[in-house]
mmCIF file of N, CA and C in Angstrom:
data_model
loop_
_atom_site.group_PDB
_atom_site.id
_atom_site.type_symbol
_atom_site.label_atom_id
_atom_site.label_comp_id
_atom_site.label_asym_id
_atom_site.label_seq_id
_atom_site.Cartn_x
_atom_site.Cartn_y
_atom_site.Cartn_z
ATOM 1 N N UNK A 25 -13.361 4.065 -1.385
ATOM 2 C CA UNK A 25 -12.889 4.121 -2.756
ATOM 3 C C UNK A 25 -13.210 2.785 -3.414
ATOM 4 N N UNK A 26 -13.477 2.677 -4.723
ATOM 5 C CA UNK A 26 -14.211 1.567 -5.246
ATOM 6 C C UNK A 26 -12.740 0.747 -5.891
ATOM 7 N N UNK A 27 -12.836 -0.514 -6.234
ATOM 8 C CA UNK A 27 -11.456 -1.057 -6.257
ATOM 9 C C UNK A 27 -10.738 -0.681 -7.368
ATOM 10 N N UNK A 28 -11.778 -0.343 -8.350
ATOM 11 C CA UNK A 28 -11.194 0.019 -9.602
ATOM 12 C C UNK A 28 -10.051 0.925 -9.668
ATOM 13 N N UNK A 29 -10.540 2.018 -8.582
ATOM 14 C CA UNK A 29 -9.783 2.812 -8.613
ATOM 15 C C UNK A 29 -9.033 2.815 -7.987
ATOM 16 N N UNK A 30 -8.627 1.681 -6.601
ATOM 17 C CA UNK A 30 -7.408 1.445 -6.253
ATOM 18 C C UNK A 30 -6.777 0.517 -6.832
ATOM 19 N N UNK A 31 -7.339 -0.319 -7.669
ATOM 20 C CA UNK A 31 -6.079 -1.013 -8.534
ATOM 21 C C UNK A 31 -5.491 0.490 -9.291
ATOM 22 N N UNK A 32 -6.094 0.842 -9.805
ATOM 23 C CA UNK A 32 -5.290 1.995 -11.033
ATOM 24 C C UNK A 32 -4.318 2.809 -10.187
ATOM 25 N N UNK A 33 -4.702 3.298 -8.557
ATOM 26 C CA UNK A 33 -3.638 3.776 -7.659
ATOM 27 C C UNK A 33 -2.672 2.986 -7.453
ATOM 28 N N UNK A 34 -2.724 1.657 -7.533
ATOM 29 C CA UNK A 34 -1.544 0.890 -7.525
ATOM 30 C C UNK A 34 -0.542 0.746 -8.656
ATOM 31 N N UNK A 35 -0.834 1.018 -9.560
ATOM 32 C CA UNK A 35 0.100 1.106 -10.731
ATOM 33 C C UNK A 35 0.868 2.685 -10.658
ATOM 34 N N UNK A 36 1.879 2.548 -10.193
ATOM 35 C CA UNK A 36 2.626 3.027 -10.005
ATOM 36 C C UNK A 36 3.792 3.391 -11.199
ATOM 37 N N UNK A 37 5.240 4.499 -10.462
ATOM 38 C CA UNK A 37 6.125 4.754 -11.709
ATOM 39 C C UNK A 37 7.262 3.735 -11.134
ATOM 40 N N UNK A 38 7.065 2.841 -10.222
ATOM 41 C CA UNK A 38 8.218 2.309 -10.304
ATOM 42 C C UNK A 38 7.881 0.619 -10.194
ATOM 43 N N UNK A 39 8.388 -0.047 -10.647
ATOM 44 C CA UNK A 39 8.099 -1.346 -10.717
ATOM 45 C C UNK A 39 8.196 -2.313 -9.477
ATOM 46 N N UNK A 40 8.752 -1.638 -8.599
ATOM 47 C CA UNK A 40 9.471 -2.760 -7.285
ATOM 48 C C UNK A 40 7.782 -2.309 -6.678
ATOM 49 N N UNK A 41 7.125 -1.078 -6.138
ATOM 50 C CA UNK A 41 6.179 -0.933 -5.401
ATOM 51 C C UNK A 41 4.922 -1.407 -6.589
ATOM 52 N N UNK A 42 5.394 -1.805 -7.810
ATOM 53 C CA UNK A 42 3.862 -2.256 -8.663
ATOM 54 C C UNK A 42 3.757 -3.712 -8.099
ATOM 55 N N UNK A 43 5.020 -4.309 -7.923
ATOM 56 C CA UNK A 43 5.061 -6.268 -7.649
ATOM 57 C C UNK A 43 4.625 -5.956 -6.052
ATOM 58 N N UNK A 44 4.235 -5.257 -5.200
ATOM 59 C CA UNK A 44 3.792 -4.985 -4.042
ATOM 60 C C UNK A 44 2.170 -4.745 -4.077
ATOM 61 N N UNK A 45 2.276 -3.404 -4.600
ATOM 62 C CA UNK A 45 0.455 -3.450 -4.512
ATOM 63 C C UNK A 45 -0.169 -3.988 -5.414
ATOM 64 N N UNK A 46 0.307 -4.245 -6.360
ATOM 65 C CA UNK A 46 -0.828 -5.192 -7.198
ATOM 66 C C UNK A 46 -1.343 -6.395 -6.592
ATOM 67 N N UNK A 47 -0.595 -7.494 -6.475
ATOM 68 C CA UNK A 47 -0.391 -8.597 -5.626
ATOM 69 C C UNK A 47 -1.801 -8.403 -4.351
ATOM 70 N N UNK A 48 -1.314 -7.394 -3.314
ATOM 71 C CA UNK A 48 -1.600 -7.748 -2.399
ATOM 72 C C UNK A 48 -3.132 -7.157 -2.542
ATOM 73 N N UNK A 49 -3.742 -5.853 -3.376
ATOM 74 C CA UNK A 49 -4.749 -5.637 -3.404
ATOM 75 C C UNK A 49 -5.510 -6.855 -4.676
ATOM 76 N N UNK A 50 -5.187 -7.713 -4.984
ATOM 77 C CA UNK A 50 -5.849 -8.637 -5.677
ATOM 78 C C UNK A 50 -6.393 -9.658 -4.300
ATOM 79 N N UNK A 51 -5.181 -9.619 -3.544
ATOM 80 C CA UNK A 51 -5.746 -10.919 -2.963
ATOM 81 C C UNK A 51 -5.773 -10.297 -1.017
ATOM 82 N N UNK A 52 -5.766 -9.843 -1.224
ATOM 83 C CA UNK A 52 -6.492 -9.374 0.506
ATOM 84 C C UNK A 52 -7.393 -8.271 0.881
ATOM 85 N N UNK A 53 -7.818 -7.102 -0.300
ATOM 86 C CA UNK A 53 -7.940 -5.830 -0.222
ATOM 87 C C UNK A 53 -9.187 -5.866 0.440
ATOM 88 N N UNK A 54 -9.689 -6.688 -0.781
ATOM 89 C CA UNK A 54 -11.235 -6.799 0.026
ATOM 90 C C UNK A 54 -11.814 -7.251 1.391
ATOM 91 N N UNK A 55 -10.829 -8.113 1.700
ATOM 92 C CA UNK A 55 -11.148 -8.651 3.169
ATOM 93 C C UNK A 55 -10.638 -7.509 3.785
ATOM 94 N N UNK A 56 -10.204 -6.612 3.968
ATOM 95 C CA UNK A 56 -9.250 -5.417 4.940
ATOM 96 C C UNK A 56 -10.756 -5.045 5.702
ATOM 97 N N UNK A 57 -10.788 -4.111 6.580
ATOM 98 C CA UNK A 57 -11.908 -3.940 7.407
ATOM 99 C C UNK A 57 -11.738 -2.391 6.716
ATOM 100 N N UNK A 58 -12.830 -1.550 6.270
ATOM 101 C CA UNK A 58 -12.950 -0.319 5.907
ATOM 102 C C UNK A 58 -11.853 0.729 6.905
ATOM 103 N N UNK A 59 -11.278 0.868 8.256
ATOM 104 C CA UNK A 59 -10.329 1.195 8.655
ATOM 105 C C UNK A 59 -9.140 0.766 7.943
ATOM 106 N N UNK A 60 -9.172 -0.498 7.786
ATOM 107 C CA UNK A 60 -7.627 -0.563 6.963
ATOM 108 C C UNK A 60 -7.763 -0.437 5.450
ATOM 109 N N UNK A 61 -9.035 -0.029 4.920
ATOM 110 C CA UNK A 61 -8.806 -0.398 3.515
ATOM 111 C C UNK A 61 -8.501 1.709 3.468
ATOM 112 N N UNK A 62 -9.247 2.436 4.352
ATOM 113 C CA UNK A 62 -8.678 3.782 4.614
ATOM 114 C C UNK A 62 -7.257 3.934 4.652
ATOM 115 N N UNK A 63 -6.758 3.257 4.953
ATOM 116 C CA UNK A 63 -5.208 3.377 5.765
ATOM 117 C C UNK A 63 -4.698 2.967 4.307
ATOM 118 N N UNK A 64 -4.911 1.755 3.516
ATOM 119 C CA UNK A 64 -4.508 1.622 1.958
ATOM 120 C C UNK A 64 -4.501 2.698 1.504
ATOM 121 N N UNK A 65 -5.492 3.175 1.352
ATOM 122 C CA UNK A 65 -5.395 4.177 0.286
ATOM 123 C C UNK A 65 -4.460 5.616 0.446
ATOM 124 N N UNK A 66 -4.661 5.942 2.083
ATOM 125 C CA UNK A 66 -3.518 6.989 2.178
ATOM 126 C C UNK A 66 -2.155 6.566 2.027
ATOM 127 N N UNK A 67 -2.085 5.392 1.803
ATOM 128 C CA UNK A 67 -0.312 4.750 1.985
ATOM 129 C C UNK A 67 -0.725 5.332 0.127
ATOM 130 N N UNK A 68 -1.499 4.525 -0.910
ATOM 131 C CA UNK A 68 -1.163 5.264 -2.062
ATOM 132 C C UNK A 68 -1.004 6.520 -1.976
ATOM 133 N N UNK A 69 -1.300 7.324 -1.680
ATOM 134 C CA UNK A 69 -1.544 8.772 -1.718
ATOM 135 C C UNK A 69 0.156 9.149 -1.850
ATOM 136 N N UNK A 70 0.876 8.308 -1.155
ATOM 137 C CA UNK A 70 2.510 8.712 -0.916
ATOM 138 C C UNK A 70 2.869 8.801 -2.385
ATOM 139 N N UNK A 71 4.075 9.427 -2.244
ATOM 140 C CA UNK A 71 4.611 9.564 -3.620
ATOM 141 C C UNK A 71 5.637 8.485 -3.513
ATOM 142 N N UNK A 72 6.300 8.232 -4.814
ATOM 143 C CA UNK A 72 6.993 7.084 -4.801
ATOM 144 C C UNK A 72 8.668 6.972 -4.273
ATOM 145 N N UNK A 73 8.812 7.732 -3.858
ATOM 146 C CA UNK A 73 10.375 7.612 -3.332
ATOM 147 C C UNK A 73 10.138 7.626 -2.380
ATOM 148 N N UNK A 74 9.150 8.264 -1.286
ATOM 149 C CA UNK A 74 9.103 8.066 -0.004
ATOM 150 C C UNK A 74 8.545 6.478 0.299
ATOM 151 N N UNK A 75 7.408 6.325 -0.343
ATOM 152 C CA UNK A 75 6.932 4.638 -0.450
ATOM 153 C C UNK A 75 7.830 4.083 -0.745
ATOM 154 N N UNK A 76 8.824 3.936 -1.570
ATOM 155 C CA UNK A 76 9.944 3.042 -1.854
ATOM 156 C C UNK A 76 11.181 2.807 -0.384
ATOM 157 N N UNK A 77 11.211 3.938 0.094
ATOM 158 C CA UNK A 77 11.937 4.290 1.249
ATOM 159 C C UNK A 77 11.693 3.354 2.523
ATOM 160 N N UNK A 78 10.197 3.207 2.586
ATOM 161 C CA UNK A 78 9.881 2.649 3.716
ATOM 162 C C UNK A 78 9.146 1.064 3.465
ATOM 163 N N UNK A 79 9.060 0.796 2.015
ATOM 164 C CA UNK A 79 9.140 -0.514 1.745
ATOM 165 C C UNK A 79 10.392 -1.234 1.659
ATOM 166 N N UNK A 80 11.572 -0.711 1.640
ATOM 167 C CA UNK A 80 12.881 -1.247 1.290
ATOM 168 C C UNK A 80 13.207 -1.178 2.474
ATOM 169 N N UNK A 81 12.734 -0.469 3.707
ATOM 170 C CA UNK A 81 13.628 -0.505 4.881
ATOM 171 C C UNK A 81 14.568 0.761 5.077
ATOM 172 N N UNK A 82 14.763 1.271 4.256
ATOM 173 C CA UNK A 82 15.586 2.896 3.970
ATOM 174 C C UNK A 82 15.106 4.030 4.803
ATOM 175 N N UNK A 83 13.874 3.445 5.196
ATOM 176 C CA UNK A 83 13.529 4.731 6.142
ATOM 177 C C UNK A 83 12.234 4.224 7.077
ATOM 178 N N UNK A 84 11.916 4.897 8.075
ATOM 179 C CA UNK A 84 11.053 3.960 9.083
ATOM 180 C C UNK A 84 9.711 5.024 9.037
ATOM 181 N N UNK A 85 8.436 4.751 8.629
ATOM 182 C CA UNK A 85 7.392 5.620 8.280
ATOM 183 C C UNK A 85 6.816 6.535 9.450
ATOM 184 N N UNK A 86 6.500 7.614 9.183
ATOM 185 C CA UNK A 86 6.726 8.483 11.066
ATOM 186 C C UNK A 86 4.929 8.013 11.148
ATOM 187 N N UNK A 87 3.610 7.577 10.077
ATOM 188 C CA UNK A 87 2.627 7.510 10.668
ATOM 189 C C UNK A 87 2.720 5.934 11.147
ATOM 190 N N UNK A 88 2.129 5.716 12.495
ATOM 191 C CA UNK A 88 1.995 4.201 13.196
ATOM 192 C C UNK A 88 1.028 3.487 11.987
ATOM 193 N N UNK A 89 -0.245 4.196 12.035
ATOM 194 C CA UNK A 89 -1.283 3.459 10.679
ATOM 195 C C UNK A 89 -0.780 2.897 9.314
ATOM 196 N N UNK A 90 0.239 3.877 8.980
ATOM 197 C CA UNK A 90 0.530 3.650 7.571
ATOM 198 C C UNK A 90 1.703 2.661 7.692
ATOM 199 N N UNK A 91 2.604 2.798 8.640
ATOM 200 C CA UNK A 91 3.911 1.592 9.176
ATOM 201 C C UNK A 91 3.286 0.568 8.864
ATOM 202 N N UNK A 92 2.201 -0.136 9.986
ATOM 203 C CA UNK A 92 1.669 -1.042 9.977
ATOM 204 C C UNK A 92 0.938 -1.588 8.396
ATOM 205 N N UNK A 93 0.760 -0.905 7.833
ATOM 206 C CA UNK A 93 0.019 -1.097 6.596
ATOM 207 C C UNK A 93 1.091 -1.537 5.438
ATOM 208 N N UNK A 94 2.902 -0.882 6.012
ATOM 209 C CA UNK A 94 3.945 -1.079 4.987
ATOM 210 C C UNK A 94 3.600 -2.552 5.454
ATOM 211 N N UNK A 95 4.032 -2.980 6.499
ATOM 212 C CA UNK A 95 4.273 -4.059 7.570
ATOM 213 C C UNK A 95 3.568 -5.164 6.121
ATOM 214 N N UNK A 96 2.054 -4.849 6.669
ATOM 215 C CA UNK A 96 0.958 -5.909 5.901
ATOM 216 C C UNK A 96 1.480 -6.052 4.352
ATOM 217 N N UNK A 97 1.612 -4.834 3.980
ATOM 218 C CA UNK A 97 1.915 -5.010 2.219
ATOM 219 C C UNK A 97 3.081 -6.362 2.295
ATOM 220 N N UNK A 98 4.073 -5.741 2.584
ATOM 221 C CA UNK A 98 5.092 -6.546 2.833
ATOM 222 C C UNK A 98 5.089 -7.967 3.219
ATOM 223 N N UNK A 99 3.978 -8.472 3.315
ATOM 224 C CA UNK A 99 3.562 -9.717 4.174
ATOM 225 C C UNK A 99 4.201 -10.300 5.059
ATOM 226 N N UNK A 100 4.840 -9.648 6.062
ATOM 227 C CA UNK A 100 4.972 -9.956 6.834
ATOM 228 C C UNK A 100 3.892 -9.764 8.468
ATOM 229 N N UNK A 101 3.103 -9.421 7.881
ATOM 230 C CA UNK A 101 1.530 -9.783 9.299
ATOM 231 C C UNK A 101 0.525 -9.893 8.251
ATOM 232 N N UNK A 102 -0.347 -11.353 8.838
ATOM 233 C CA UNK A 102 -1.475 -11.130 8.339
ATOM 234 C C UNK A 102 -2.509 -10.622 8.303
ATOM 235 N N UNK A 103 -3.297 -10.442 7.321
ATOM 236 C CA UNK A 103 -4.455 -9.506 7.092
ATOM 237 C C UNK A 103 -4.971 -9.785 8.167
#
């Protein structure tokens, strides 16, 4: 997917997950290895209450790929 169009997937309806992916696809997206920049884009694909769920900690994500990918957003592991 070309970035354009994952910045525009990052703008989101709720503001807490916009100060998340905006941020982090400005400044790491491109370095991601095409496996993880895959794994980005299905984490957009979520709708926003479940993404909110498992960025806040409210709920623990059942895919390992996409966990790890909350993990990274979250900065807590580096790219």
């Amino acid at each position: 997917m070309k970035i354009a169009r994952v910045r525009w997937a990052c703008r989101r309806g709720m503001l807490e997950l916009d100060v998340l992916f905006q941020p982090f696809v400005e400044s790491q997206y491109e370095q991601l290895s095409t496996k993880d920049k895959n794994a980005f884009v299905r984490l957009l694909e979520g709708e926003d209450p479940e993404l909110f769920a498992w960025f806040m900690g409210h709920e623990q994500c059942p895919d390992p790929e996409l966990a790890e990918m909350v993990i990274r957003v979250r900065g807590r592991a580096a790219p």
